[in-house]
Amino acid sequence: MFTPEPMSKVIIVAQKDRMAGIIEEVYRKHIFHIESFVEEEEDVTEGCKIGMPLPSANQASKDLLKLRSMINAFSIPKEGTEVEAKEAPARLRQLIEGELPALEKEVEGLLSEKTRLETRKKELEQKAENLKPFADVPFDLTLLRGFETMAVFSGFYRKLVVLNVPHEAYYSPKKGEQFLILVVPKEFRQDAERALLDAEFRPVPIPEAKGLPGEEIESSKKAVAEIAVQEEEIGKKLEDLKKKHTGFLLACNELLTSEVERAEAPLRFATTDQAFIAEGWIPRSKVPEFKEAVESASEGKAFVADLPVDPEHDKVPVEYDNLDFAKPSQMLMDLYSRPKYTEIDPTFMISIVFPIFFGIILGDVAYGAMLLALCLILGRMLKGDEPKMLLTTLRNASISSIVFGLLYSEFLGFALPWPPILFSRHLNIGAHAVGHGPAIPELMMMAIWIGIAHITLGRALGMINHARQDHGSHRTKAVMANLGWILLMWGILAMIWSAFPLPLMPDFSKLPVVVLGVNAATLAGAIMVLLGIIFIVRDAPLELVELPSIISHTLSYARMVAVGLSSVAIAMVINFIAIGMLIEPQLENLTVLGVVFIVGGVFVFLVGHVLNMVLGLLGGALHSIRLNYVEFFTKFYKGGGIKYNPFGMKKRFTED
Amino acid sequence: MADVATAVVAGEMTVEMVQASQIGMKAMAAAIAVGSTGIASGIAETAIGSAAVGATAENKDVFGLVLLLTVIPETIVIFGLVVALLLLF
């Protein structure tokens, strides 16, 4: 529960002609984490070479490439597709040879037709766009081209064009559109250009088109519309094909992917001319079963043995070994970093502490219930492991939120019919607010106590981790340093307790004076602090600069109160605005305008609380996970373990 | 304070008014404590945060580490909060 799954290092040695059969069996078992062979290594496998892929790899890769391009063309999502019926591999293989090429040809044809139409459509649209300024020109555009003695200008002008040379001009009849076509004899070209420059003329090239521009535009538009219809037809055909073949394509993808994976496995094996060696990791409990399976698959011609494990130098892959309850929290661990094989795995602690912290922050029956409902609904809708794990974690957190809501006596910022069992977080907001107000000092002290306990646990785990991982004098020093941190923290606490009486904390200030005006608790605290610092310095003198962190880390747990209070305050303000300011005054003396106000009040109430719930979810989740990552993990946890990734595949679309 | 004392003696301010203004001052001080430390944390976290997002985009494995680095300046606002709560309660 607190350590990763024990692993065994397994080696398989057999003749090369047995390789395909053994790979098949290992793939089917889906428990063997292959350790890739590296040629430079000088160990027992010296002189071996990296293996060559099986002969089937080439064809399977090619098929897979084509298949994937088709899956992309259909934009079939990899995840979340429902499985109707599993296909038998033999039948599928037949289909891959028979039907797949035909389907591929059809899709390719449709796609190229689609591209052609798209290009044509763009051309026509561009043409219409070019013709647009000439839309109202009542003559053939060919009349504007090919002159030897005339210069033609067309374009937009800003100011009035004043021209003192012989010319003919066409002005656009439309109001507001200052478009002009100007024809002048070539010898006056420069005069015309100057005049046009003065008029801030912006030329537009004369499009290469025949006939009346207006008609041309119309016909282009018609053609575009026709193309759009054709495109729609192709899209429909593609959609039909997609609907019909999605399951088949995904099944083919799975089959071919697994084939390629198997065919390429020898690239990770060490081989000689006649034999191959595969090294890898298997959960210890499954070794006998695996041995038996491989031996029977090779008719007793394979040598399978487990080798001694050296956890410090071997790259042991890490697989979690948790209770079902704690499993969803593995997601939170992977987000940070997977534990190393030799390390304590804190998943179980996170799975308990995270919901509690969340509940302390967002302790509200209504918000908790809404989140719970949301998790349950989304859990029905979403597929896939990771979202499920996240939702289960959130579900636990929202249950804890309901429990703490009952303890805090909170429901959407209102009080439940009983006084707070824990401490009150009810603020005095609004004109008629009466009551005691929040019990801030007690809440703070509660948070600090949780912090003290959490940090002490972290340091204790640090002692265990160092004792498990280190050797020699460093081991003792590292363990003592962690003890030193615990002593330091409790020493400081003892000194604070003997100086000030604090709520919810032991009061040592009344103890009799022992020596030099200080009492026993102060003295004990000072000795603990001194011892702690000595232990810490013995391990790493630089850690001295980290000493203040002991205060900041403990106080950091006050965020649970602060974030929680802010969410209560927002809820109460929403209630006050919606009910106290908008709804209640209108209800006393109902008018037509009053109904509008009441509707407004209900709107504020709903939107406000949804917003506050989202904020509370974000704040609650982020801050509780942060307290685990930053304040807890830094005390003992390194992470950086390799993920256990067994060779094989979870079949979703095909039969074994 | 001398001004307040003379004002009370002169009858311009009542004791209640003085108490009320003291409460107001306390609230103001608490607001400054939380507000200014909040701004300070924010400024400190902007640079770290953007670098952290960039690093995570390149390599997802560093998420845990960069999260630690990003939240280091949060200590400032926590201290501000503690000061404010001590002032108010």
XYZ file of C-alpha atoms in Angstrom:
745
model
C 0.000 0.000 0.000
C 2.802 2.428 0.848
C 5.327 0.993 -1.583
C 5.123 0.322 -5.312
C 4.366 -3.142 -6.631
C 7.405 -5.447 -6.174
C 9.030 -6.181 -9.524
C 11.142 -9.034 -10.827
C 13.730 -8.773 -13.552
C 13.058 -11.512 -16.073
C 15.210 -12.684 -18.933
C 14.047 -14.763 -21.876
C 16.647 -16.588 -23.992
C 15.670 -18.693 -26.989
C 16.533 -19.543 -30.554
C 15.643 -16.986 -33.159
C 13.179 -19.251 -34.937
C 11.094 -19.277 -31.757
C 11.040 -15.482 -31.569
C 7.730 -14.806 -33.357
C 5.846 -17.303 -31.206
C 7.324 -16.013 -27.972
C 6.629 -12.386 -28.901
C 3.047 -13.353 -29.681
C 2.602 -14.933 -26.257
C 4.360 -12.129 -24.367
C 2.233 -9.556 -26.190
C -0.932 -11.425 -25.298
C 0.050 -11.600 -21.608
C 0.539 -7.817 -21.480
C 2.691 -7.816 -18.337
C 6.272 -7.746 -19.647
C 7.906 -4.294 -19.488
C 10.722 -4.609 -22.028
C 14.016 -3.055 -21.091
C 15.520 -1.917 -24.372
C 18.892 -3.397 -25.190
C 21.741 -0.920 -25.606
C 24.774 -2.152 -27.522
C 27.526 -0.242 -25.705
C 26.788 -1.793 -22.368
C 29.540 -4.089 -21.226
C 27.837 -6.859 -19.383
C 26.723 -10.397 -20.057
C 25.210 -9.416 -23.374
C 28.530 -8.160 -24.771
C 28.909 -9.082 -28.431
C 25.170 -9.127 -29.023
C 23.515 -6.900 -31.571
C 20.158 -5.156 -31.705
C 17.649 -7.416 -33.426
C 16.016 -6.918 -36.797
C 12.256 -6.445 -37.100
C 10.197 -9.476 -38.108
C 9.604 -9.796 -41.892
C 5.947 -8.829 -41.522
C 6.875 -5.371 -40.206
C 7.309 -3.760 -43.591
C 3.921 -4.581 -45.082
C 2.069 -3.970 -41.824
C 3.675 -0.510 -41.452
C 2.718 0.429 -44.981
C -0.869 -0.702 -44.478
C -1.011 1.121 -41.178
C 0.223 4.347 -42.746
C -2.519 4.267 -45.367
C -5.123 3.347 -42.806
C -4.145 6.189 -40.481
C -4.296 8.727 -43.308
C -7.815 7.522 -43.985
C -8.736 7.767 -40.311
C -7.401 11.316 -40.346
C -9.375 12.171 -43.491
C -12.549 11.002 -41.779
C -11.396 12.761 -38.590
C -12.414 9.806 -36.452
C -11.579 10.483 -32.809
C -9.182 7.916 -31.311
C -10.927 7.944 -27.938
C -14.527 7.727 -27.007
C -15.805 5.690 -29.949
C -18.312 3.094 -28.883
C -17.446 -0.530 -29.472
C -20.285 -2.392 -31.143
C -18.876 -5.862 -31.601
C -15.372 -7.181 -31.470
C -14.005 -8.428 -34.751
C -12.159 -11.682 -35.212
C -8.580 -11.043 -36.373
C -8.691 -13.698 -39.105
C -11.777 -12.188 -40.731
C -10.319 -8.730 -40.317
C -7.143 -9.731 -42.040
C -9.186 -10.961 -45.001
C -11.014 -7.669 -45.111
C -7.772 -5.708 -44.950
C -6.579 -7.522 -48.044
C -9.930 -7.465 -49.835
C -12.018 -4.491 -48.874
C -9.549 -1.972 -47.550
C -7.843 -1.114 -50.890
C -11.220 -0.561 -52.535
C -12.382 1.660 -49.707
C -9.098 3.510 -49.831
C -9.487 4.134 -53.564
C -13.009 5.416 -53.087
C -11.984 7.781 -50.290
C -8.963 8.991 -52.229
C -11.155 9.723 -55.271
C -13.659 11.629 -53.188
C -10.950 13.619 -51.442
C -9.201 14.622 -54.665
C -12.557 15.622 -56.174
C -13.189 17.688 -53.061
C -9.832 19.444 -53.396
C -10.463 20.115 -57.092
C -13.838 21.662 -56.351
C -12.377 23.782 -53.583
C -9.710 25.167 -55.901
C -12.282 25.904 -58.630
C -14.530 27.602 -56.110
C -11.722 29.822 -54.916
C -10.869 30.800 -58.498
C -14.453 31.771 -59.254
C -14.791 33.703 -56.046
C -11.588 35.578 -56.813
C -12.885 36.397 -60.291
C -16.148 37.753 -58.918
C -14.207 39.768 -56.371
C -12.038 41.312 -59.127
C -15.079 42.180 -61.190
C -16.965 43.730 -58.316
C -15.956 47.409 -58.961
C -16.994 47.014 -62.603
C -20.376 45.523 -61.747
C -22.395 48.399 -63.157
C -20.265 49.050 -66.228
C -22.694 48.796 -69.158
C -20.200 47.657 -71.819
C -18.011 44.710 -72.637
C -14.685 44.725 -70.764
C -12.820 43.617 -73.895
C -13.418 47.150 -75.140
C -11.018 48.428 -72.506
C -8.050 46.325 -73.592
C -5.667 46.144 -76.505
C -5.409 49.831 -77.518
C -2.301 51.077 -79.278
C -3.048 54.781 -79.177
C -5.119 55.024 -76.015
C -4.305 54.695 -72.315
C -6.989 53.288 -70.033
C -7.216 53.937 -66.285
C -9.678 52.371 -63.907
C -9.915 52.755 -60.173
C -11.248 54.714 -57.212
C -10.716 58.413 -56.623
C -11.130 60.595 -53.565
C -11.326 64.102 -54.950
C -12.895 65.474 -58.101
C -10.799 64.691 -61.193
C -9.975 67.809 -63.177
C -8.604 67.026 -66.635
C -7.828 69.545 -69.352
C -6.972 67.118 -72.121
C -9.299 65.300 -74.520
C -10.670 62.231 -72.754
C -13.650 60.016 -72.232
C -14.672 58.991 -68.758
C -17.178 56.658 -67.176
C -18.278 57.421 -63.607
C -20.009 54.792 -61.537
C -23.695 55.665 -61.253
C -23.891 54.385 -57.710
C -23.953 57.026 -54.991
C -21.037 56.989 -52.615
C -18.899 54.751 -54.858
C -16.267 56.948 -56.506
C -15.269 54.639 -59.325
C -13.942 55.845 -62.638
C -12.827 54.469 -65.999
C -10.824 56.971 -67.982
C -9.576 56.740 -71.560
C -7.093 59.302 -72.882
C -4.883 59.397 -75.996
C -1.430 58.047 -75.213
C 0.315 61.407 -75.717
C -1.669 62.873 -72.821
C -0.976 59.959 -70.557
C 1.331 61.918 -68.252
C -1.160 64.764 -67.840
C -3.831 62.278 -66.967
C -1.611 60.538 -64.458
C -0.798 63.821 -62.768
C -4.442 64.795 -62.575
C -5.338 61.421 -61.142
C -2.549 61.693 -58.584
C -4.049 64.961 -57.413
C -7.386 63.244 -57.081
C -5.776 60.563 -54.843
C -6.562 57.928 -57.419
C -6.203 54.222 -56.483
C -5.979 52.102 -59.632
C -7.778 48.784 -60.055
C -6.523 46.403 -62.767
C -9.003 45.639 -65.530
C -9.980 42.000 -65.126
C -9.433 39.485 -67.900
C -13.078 38.839 -68.661
C -15.380 38.882 -71.609
C -18.897 40.166 -71.794
C -20.784 42.453 -69.486
C -19.207 42.480 -66.005
C -22.565 42.314 -64.238
C -23.524 39.168 -66.093
C -20.104 37.669 -65.512
C -20.443 38.175 -61.771
C -23.863 36.567 -61.803
C -22.625 33.528 -63.707
C -19.634 33.147 -61.361
C -21.931 33.235 -58.371
C -24.158 30.632 -59.961
C -21.164 28.393 -60.607
C -20.008 28.796 -56.993
C -23.441 27.794 -55.772
C -23.380 24.726 -57.986
C -19.977 23.765 -56.653
C -21.222 24.186 -53.115
C -23.998 21.692 -53.875
C -21.480 19.241 -55.281
C -19.244 19.715 -52.266
C -22.128 19.006 -49.978
C -22.820 15.795 -51.866
C -19.211 14.682 -51.490
C -19.253 15.599 -47.830
C -22.394 13.529 -47.409
C -20.829 10.592 -49.190
C -17.755 10.832 -46.960
C -19.950 11.090 -43.902
C -21.901 7.987 -44.982
C -18.663 6.093 -45.527
C -17.422 7.249 -42.150
C -20.570 6.088 -40.415
C -20.470 2.759 -42.159
C -16.798 2.032 -41.639
C -15.732 3.704 -38.382
C -15.821 0.474 -36.409
C -14.055 -1.436 -39.162
C -11.330 1.183 -39.549
C -10.655 1.374 -35.830
C -10.537 -2.403 -35.600
C -8.084 -2.506 -38.514
C -6.036 0.195 -36.849
C -5.882 -1.798 -33.643
C -4.975 -5.020 -35.418
C -2.273 -3.435 -37.553
C -0.873 -1.383 -34.672
C -0.521 -4.495 -32.564
C 1.031 -6.303 -35.533
C 3.585 -3.526 -36.034
C 4.362 -3.384 -32.334
C 5.001 -7.108 -32.286
C 7.012 -7.079 -35.475
C 9.229 -4.283 -34.182
C 9.784 -5.768 -30.723
C 13.093 -7.414 -31.763
C 14.542 -3.907 -32.098
C 14.604 -3.875 -28.315
C 16.140 -7.339 -27.928
C 19.754 -8.431 -27.937
C 20.470 -10.993 -30.633
C 23.300 -13.210 -31.807
C 23.357 -15.136 -35.068
C 21.208 -17.924 -33.693
C 19.571 -16.702 -30.488
C 17.957 -13.713 -28.864
C 17.803 -12.338 -25.320
C 14.883 -10.262 -24.063
C 15.168 -8.519 -20.720
C 12.319 -6.913 -18.858
C 10.259 -6.456 -15.733
C 7.206 -8.277 -14.420
C 5.265 -7.838 -11.171
C 6.731 -10.440 -8.830
C 3.416 -12.177 -8.235
C 2.973 -12.913 -11.917
C 6.398 -14.427 -12.630
C 5.496 -18.163 -12.366
C 2.454 -17.751 -14.576
C 4.525 -15.851 -17.148
C 7.315 -18.419 -17.134
C 4.877 -21.208 -17.730
C 3.146 -19.363 -20.574
C 6.390 -18.544 -22.409
C 7.762 -22.042 -21.948
C 4.636 -23.671 -23.305
C 4.500 -21.222 -26.222
C 8.020 -22.235 -27.194
C 7.415 -25.930 -26.480
C 9.952 -25.838 -23.692
C 12.697 -24.457 -25.926
C 12.991 -21.077 -24.175
C 14.996 -20.300 -21.065
C 13.126 -17.978 -18.733
C 14.657 -16.903 -15.430
C 14.328 -14.095 -12.936
C 17.536 -12.252 -12.198
C 18.553 -10.626 -8.932
C 17.303 -7.039 -8.674
C 19.534 -4.160 -7.634
C 16.998 -1.410 -6.873
C 19.661 1.301 -6.785
C 21.209 0.780 -10.195
C 18.514 -1.027 -12.142
C 15.934 1.125 -13.809
C 13.015 -0.601 -12.180
C 9.673 0.473 -13.666
C 7.116 1.542 -11.117
C 3.562 0.270 -10.941
C 1.281 1.498 -8.174
C 0.009 -0.976 -5.644
C -2.905 0.731 -3.951
C -6.260 -0.079 -2.464
C -9.163 0.465 -4.842
C -10.179 3.474 -2.799
C -6.860 5.218 -3.376
C -6.448 4.303 -7.048
C -8.046 7.444 -8.553
C -5.528 9.584 -6.643
C -2.724 8.009 -8.666
C -3.650 10.595 -11.250
C -2.675 13.344 -8.817
C 0.607 11.544 -8.199
C 1.402 11.169 -11.906
C 0.689 14.862 -12.364
C 3.539 15.589 -9.963
C 5.881 12.704 -10.627
C 5.700 8.941 -10.267
C 7.433 7.638 -7.134
C 10.786 5.948 -7.463
C 10.876 2.202 -6.893
C 12.644 2.565 -3.547
C 10.463 5.377 -2.290
C 7.376 5.498 -0.079
C 4.332 5.897 -2.315
C 2.140 8.610 -0.741
C -0.920 7.957 -2.929
C -2.926 6.577 -0.030
C -2.216 9.636 2.127
C -3.186 11.994 -0.705
C -6.395 10.079 -1.304
C -7.416 10.789 2.291
C -5.923 14.224 2.857
C -6.959 15.840 -0.426
C -10.729 15.441 0.117
C -10.430 16.564 3.738
C -8.592 19.738 2.771
C -11.113 20.339 0.009
C -13.951 19.948 2.503
C -12.337 22.317 4.989
C -12.034 24.929 2.246
C -15.398 24.472 0.502
C -17.517 23.234 3.402
C -21.000 23.896 2.078
C -23.794 21.337 1.815
C -25.361 22.839 -1.310
C -22.137 23.368 -3.237
C -20.956 19.906 -2.270
C -24.225 18.342 -3.409
C -24.154 20.223 -6.707
C -20.568 19.154 -7.368
C -21.453 15.593 -6.448
C -24.339 15.608 -8.917
C -22.085 17.120 -11.573
C -19.456 14.422 -11.001
C -22.036 11.639 -11.216
C -23.578 13.035 -14.411
C -20.214 13.645 -16.083
C -19.082 10.207 -14.946
C -21.925 8.682 -16.966
C -21.055 10.727 -20.031
C -17.266 10.692 -20.109
C -15.264 7.698 -21.247
C -11.629 6.930 -20.671
C -9.574 6.211 -17.588
C -8.098 9.591 -16.785
C -11.335 11.627 -16.733
C -12.903 8.872 -14.637
C -10.090 9.025 -12.106
C -10.342 12.807 -11.919
C -14.105 12.628 -11.426
C -13.811 9.990 -8.712
C -11.301 12.162 -6.879
C -13.648 15.124 -7.187
C -16.586 12.981 -6.085
C -14.774 12.087 -2.868
C -13.887 15.743 -2.393
C -17.494 16.856 -2.829
C -18.720 14.258 -0.336
C -16.203 15.648 2.116
C -17.471 19.130 1.270
C -21.017 18.059 2.252
C -19.782 16.568 5.532
C -17.861 19.712 6.423
C -20.855 21.771 5.322
C -22.928 19.965 7.938
C -20.220 20.611 10.525
C -19.893 24.280 9.592
C -23.702 24.521 9.264
C -23.576 26.110 5.840
C -25.968 25.926 2.912
C -25.350 28.397 0.068
C -24.031 30.802 2.675
C -27.165 30.448 4.851
C -27.083 28.737 8.198
C -28.586 25.286 8.626
C -31.042 24.886 11.523
C -28.273 24.055 13.959
C -25.288 26.034 15.226
C -21.891 25.199 13.735
C -20.522 21.998 15.253
C -16.990 22.823 14.183
C -16.198 26.535 14.191
C -18.437 29.226 12.798
C -17.524 30.734 9.453
C -20.662 32.894 9.275
C -19.781 36.503 8.634
C -21.925 39.444 9.595
C -22.927 40.709 6.182
C -25.958 42.885 5.509
C -27.869 45.486 7.487
C -29.674 43.053 9.805
C -26.740 40.766 10.391
C -26.537 39.652 13.953
C -24.580 36.935 15.594
C -21.229 36.069 16.860
C -19.342 36.346 13.576
C -16.677 33.963 12.449
C -14.427 32.212 14.947
C -11.287 33.297 13.144
C -8.679 32.579 15.839
C -10.030 29.074 16.397
C -10.217 28.373 12.663
C -6.659 29.612 12.197
C -5.380 27.443 14.996
C -7.217 24.450 13.564
C -5.519 25.032 10.213
C -2.137 25.452 11.868
C -2.613 22.232 13.843
C -3.384 20.405 10.616
C -0.249 21.929 9.143
C 1.873 20.848 12.087
C 0.551 17.298 11.858
C 0.962 17.153 8.073
C 4.516 18.499 8.136
C 5.527 16.215 10.982
C 4.173 13.254 9.029
C 6.123 14.434 5.981
C 9.351 14.656 7.936
C 8.751 11.243 9.502
C 8.285 9.784 6.030
C 11.488 11.590 5.051
C 13.297 9.697 7.817
C 11.918 6.404 6.501
C 12.831 7.228 2.904
C 16.402 8.138 3.797
C 16.740 5.048 5.944
C 15.570 2.927 3.007
C 17.598 4.598 0.286
C 20.870 5.849 1.722
C 23.932 4.071 3.019
C 26.740 4.566 5.477
C 27.253 7.727 7.463
C 25.146 9.767 5.065
C 22.154 7.626 5.951
C 22.428 8.408 9.667
C 23.011 12.092 8.983
C 20.078 12.381 6.613
C 17.731 10.592 9.003
C 18.932 12.771 11.878
C 18.465 15.923 9.767
C 14.810 15.063 9.257
C 14.479 14.424 12.981
C 16.201 17.786 13.453
C 13.486 19.520 11.431
C 10.800 17.907 13.598
C 12.642 18.923 16.781
C 13.087 22.452 15.458
C 9.403 22.848 14.684
C 8.144 21.477 17.984
C 10.845 23.425 19.856
C 9.666 26.681 18.322
C 6.084 25.687 19.148
C 6.996 24.989 22.793
C 8.639 28.377 23.060
C 5.642 30.133 21.516
C 3.248 28.284 23.832
C 5.222 29.326 26.891
C 5.248 32.967 25.759
C 1.597 33.516 24.703
C -1.605 31.745 25.607
C -3.291 30.820 22.322
C -6.725 29.313 21.711
C -6.779 25.562 21.035
C -3.096 25.302 21.914
C -1.442 24.175 25.134
C -0.678 27.081 27.449
C 2.746 26.787 29.078
C 2.995 30.421 30.126
C 1.846 29.626 33.683
C 4.557 27.040 34.299
C 6.937 27.827 37.188
C 10.189 29.571 36.352
C 13.169 27.219 36.401
C 16.228 29.267 35.648
C 17.102 32.794 34.464
C 13.460 33.790 34.380
C 12.453 31.147 31.836
C 10.176 28.239 32.518
C 10.647 24.560 31.784
C 8.789 24.617 28.466
C 10.863 27.492 27.093
C 14.017 25.730 28.174
C 12.959 22.441 26.611
C 11.934 24.266 23.449
C 15.276 26.061 23.229
C 17.150 22.787 23.653
C 15.032 21.174 20.938
C 15.663 24.084 18.582
C 19.393 23.912 19.253
C 19.540 20.150 18.748
C 17.449 20.466 15.606
C 19.760 23.052 14.078
C 22.809 20.947 14.926
C 21.282 17.872 13.263
C 20.345 19.860 10.186
C 23.749 21.499 9.831
C 25.573 18.189 10.228
C 23.817 16.916 7.105
C 23.918 20.041 4.948
C 25.042 23.453 6.267
C 23.356 25.232 3.366
C 19.984 24.117 4.708
C 20.403 26.892 7.297
C 18.966 29.406 4.837
C 15.859 27.225 4.687
C 15.161 27.562 8.418
C 12.499 30.301 8.048
C 10.566 27.999 5.740
C 9.448 26.100 8.799
C 7.320 29.103 9.762
C 6.115 29.944 6.275
C 5.173 26.338 5.537
C 3.196 25.980 8.761
C 1.436 29.298 8.287
C 0.703 28.355 4.710
C -2.035 26.050 5.973
C -3.902 29.193 7.032
C -4.866 29.438 3.376
C -7.481 26.788 4.035
C -9.288 29.231 6.312
C -8.681 32.255 4.098
C -9.855 30.705 0.838
C -12.799 29.101 2.614
C -13.853 32.356 4.276
C -13.677 34.222 0.988
C -16.020 31.716 -0.613
C -18.422 32.032 2.343
C -18.230 35.807 2.079
C -19.052 35.771 -1.633
C -22.004 33.441 -1.010
C -23.351 35.692 1.722
C -22.919 38.812 -0.381
C -24.815 37.171 -3.242
C -27.618 36.261 -0.839
C -27.699 39.781 0.554
C -27.831 41.429 -2.877
C -30.339 38.987 -4.330
C -32.668 38.552 -1.381
C -32.001 41.424 0.968
C -31.742 44.168 -1.636
C -33.791 42.974 -4.622
C -36.414 40.408 -3.662
C -37.529 41.127 -0.096
C -38.231 44.877 -0.368
C -40.360 44.234 -3.486
C -42.333 41.402 -1.935
C -43.582 43.723 0.792
C -45.282 45.936 -1.746
C -45.714 44.125 -5.011
C -45.846 46.209 -8.226
C -45.257 45.437 -11.899
C -41.776 46.929 -11.722
C -41.260 44.928 -8.544
C -41.732 41.681 -10.473
C -38.880 42.726 -12.775
C -36.718 43.363 -9.729
C -37.612 39.968 -8.299
C -36.721 38.228 -11.554
C -33.447 40.167 -11.504
C -32.863 39.034 -7.934
C -33.425 35.386 -8.822
C -31.026 35.791 -11.743
C -28.322 37.316 -9.509
C -28.869 34.509 -7.009
C -28.481 31.711 -9.575
C -25.605 33.158 -11.587
C -23.787 34.289 -8.458
C -23.925 30.915 -6.788
C -22.910 29.001 -9.915
C -19.957 31.348 -10.292
C -19.042 30.990 -6.643
C -19.257 27.211 -6.905
C -16.858 27.202 -9.847
C -14.508 29.511 -7.962
C -14.789 27.325 -4.892
C -14.074 24.204 -6.925
C -10.990 25.779 -8.477
C -9.757 27.350 -5.263
C -10.510 24.329 -3.124
C -8.912 21.820 -5.462
C -5.868 23.909 -6.338
C -5.043 24.914 -2.800
C -5.511 21.481 -1.310
C -3.374 19.861 -3.976
C -0.794 22.587 -3.552
C -0.570 21.977 0.172
C 0.176 18.356 -0.634
C 2.694 19.082 -3.379
C 4.559 21.971 -1.821
C 4.286 21.658 1.932
C 4.056 17.870 2.220
C 6.021 16.366 -0.671
C 9.056 18.619 -0.312
C 9.727 16.981 3.035
C 10.264 13.463 1.760
C 9.323 12.900 -1.842
C 11.601 12.933 -4.874
C 9.682 11.108 -7.592
C 11.003 10.506 -11.077
C 10.201 6.801 -11.302
C 9.813 5.121 -14.693
C 6.258 4.245 -15.632
C 5.557 0.515 -15.861
C 4.521 0.138 -19.476
C 3.974 -3.516 -20.287
C 4.404 -4.811 -23.834
C 0.960 -5.484 -25.228
C -2.322 -3.755 -25.807
C -5.732 -3.536 -24.239
C -7.917 -4.797 -27.058
C -11.035 -2.743 -27.596
C -12.121 -3.573 -31.126
C -10.642 -6.964 -31.888
C -10.790 -10.370 -30.287
C -7.672 -11.950 -28.865
C -3.171 61.349 19.366
C -2.718 64.686 21.005
C -5.099 66.191 18.486
C -7.675 63.522 19.185
C -7.310 64.057 22.922
C -7.783 67.803 22.587
C -10.679 67.232 20.264
C -12.352 64.932 22.769
C -11.699 67.356 25.576
C -13.006 70.220 23.504
C -16.167 68.249 22.830
C -15.716 68.091 19.109
C -15.484 64.295 19.083
C -17.138 61.791 21.345
C -15.383 58.698 22.671
C -17.622 56.572 20.424
C -16.394 58.441 17.392
C -12.805 57.855 18.389
C -13.440 54.146 18.899
C -15.168 53.892 15.549
C -12.290 55.585 13.792
C -9.865 53.239 15.519
C -11.787 50.261 14.159
C -11.682 51.870 10.741
C -7.936 52.358 10.984
C -7.493 48.718 11.906
C -9.569 47.631 8.932
C -7.556 49.925 6.704
C -4.302 48.487 7.990
C -5.537 44.956 7.407
C -6.597 45.879 3.893
C -3.185 47.347 3.139
C -1.481 44.260 4.570
C -3.427 41.843 2.370
C -3.629 44.085 -0.668
C -0.004 45.081 -0.939
C 1.307 41.587 -0.256
C -1.140 40.236 -2.808
C 0.195 42.619 -5.438
C 3.746 41.704 -4.514
C 3.043 37.963 -4.876
C 1.324 38.622 -8.151
C 4.261 40.539 -9.576
C 6.691 37.877 -8.427
C 4.588 35.054 -9.841
C 4.038 36.530 -13.298
C 7.573 35.942 -14.471
C 7.892 32.530 -12.843
C 4.468 31.479 -14.046
C 5.034 32.301 -17.686
C 8.401 30.578 -17.672
C 6.811 27.598 -15.954
C 4.093 27.278 -18.573
C 6.740 27.428 -21.286
C 8.820 24.751 -19.613
C 5.796 22.507 -19.115
C 4.866 22.881 -22.760
C 8.284 21.588 -23.721
C 8.445 18.804 -21.192
C 5.455 17.687 -19.187
C 7.562 15.929 -16.564
C 8.715 19.181 -15.000
C 5.184 20.154 -13.989
C 5.667 19.229 -10.322
C 8.925 21.116 -10.062
C 7.741 24.284 -11.798
C 4.588 24.306 -9.718
C 6.795 24.430 -6.635
C 8.811 27.291 -8.072
C 5.702 29.203 -9.093
C 4.105 29.148 -5.655
C 7.190 30.144 -3.692
C 6.258 33.866 -3.668
C 2.826 32.974 -2.296
C 4.432 32.981 1.109
C 4.398 36.770 0.980
C 0.627 37.006 0.754
C 0.207 34.343 3.431
C 2.220 36.510 5.802
C 0.112 39.494 4.810
C -3.021 37.507 5.516
C -1.793 36.426 8.926
C -0.933 40.015 9.808
C -4.380 41.154 8.684
C -6.191 38.480 10.679
C -4.115 39.261 13.754
C -5.015 42.937 13.375
C -8.721 42.240 13.021
C -9.333 39.519 15.595
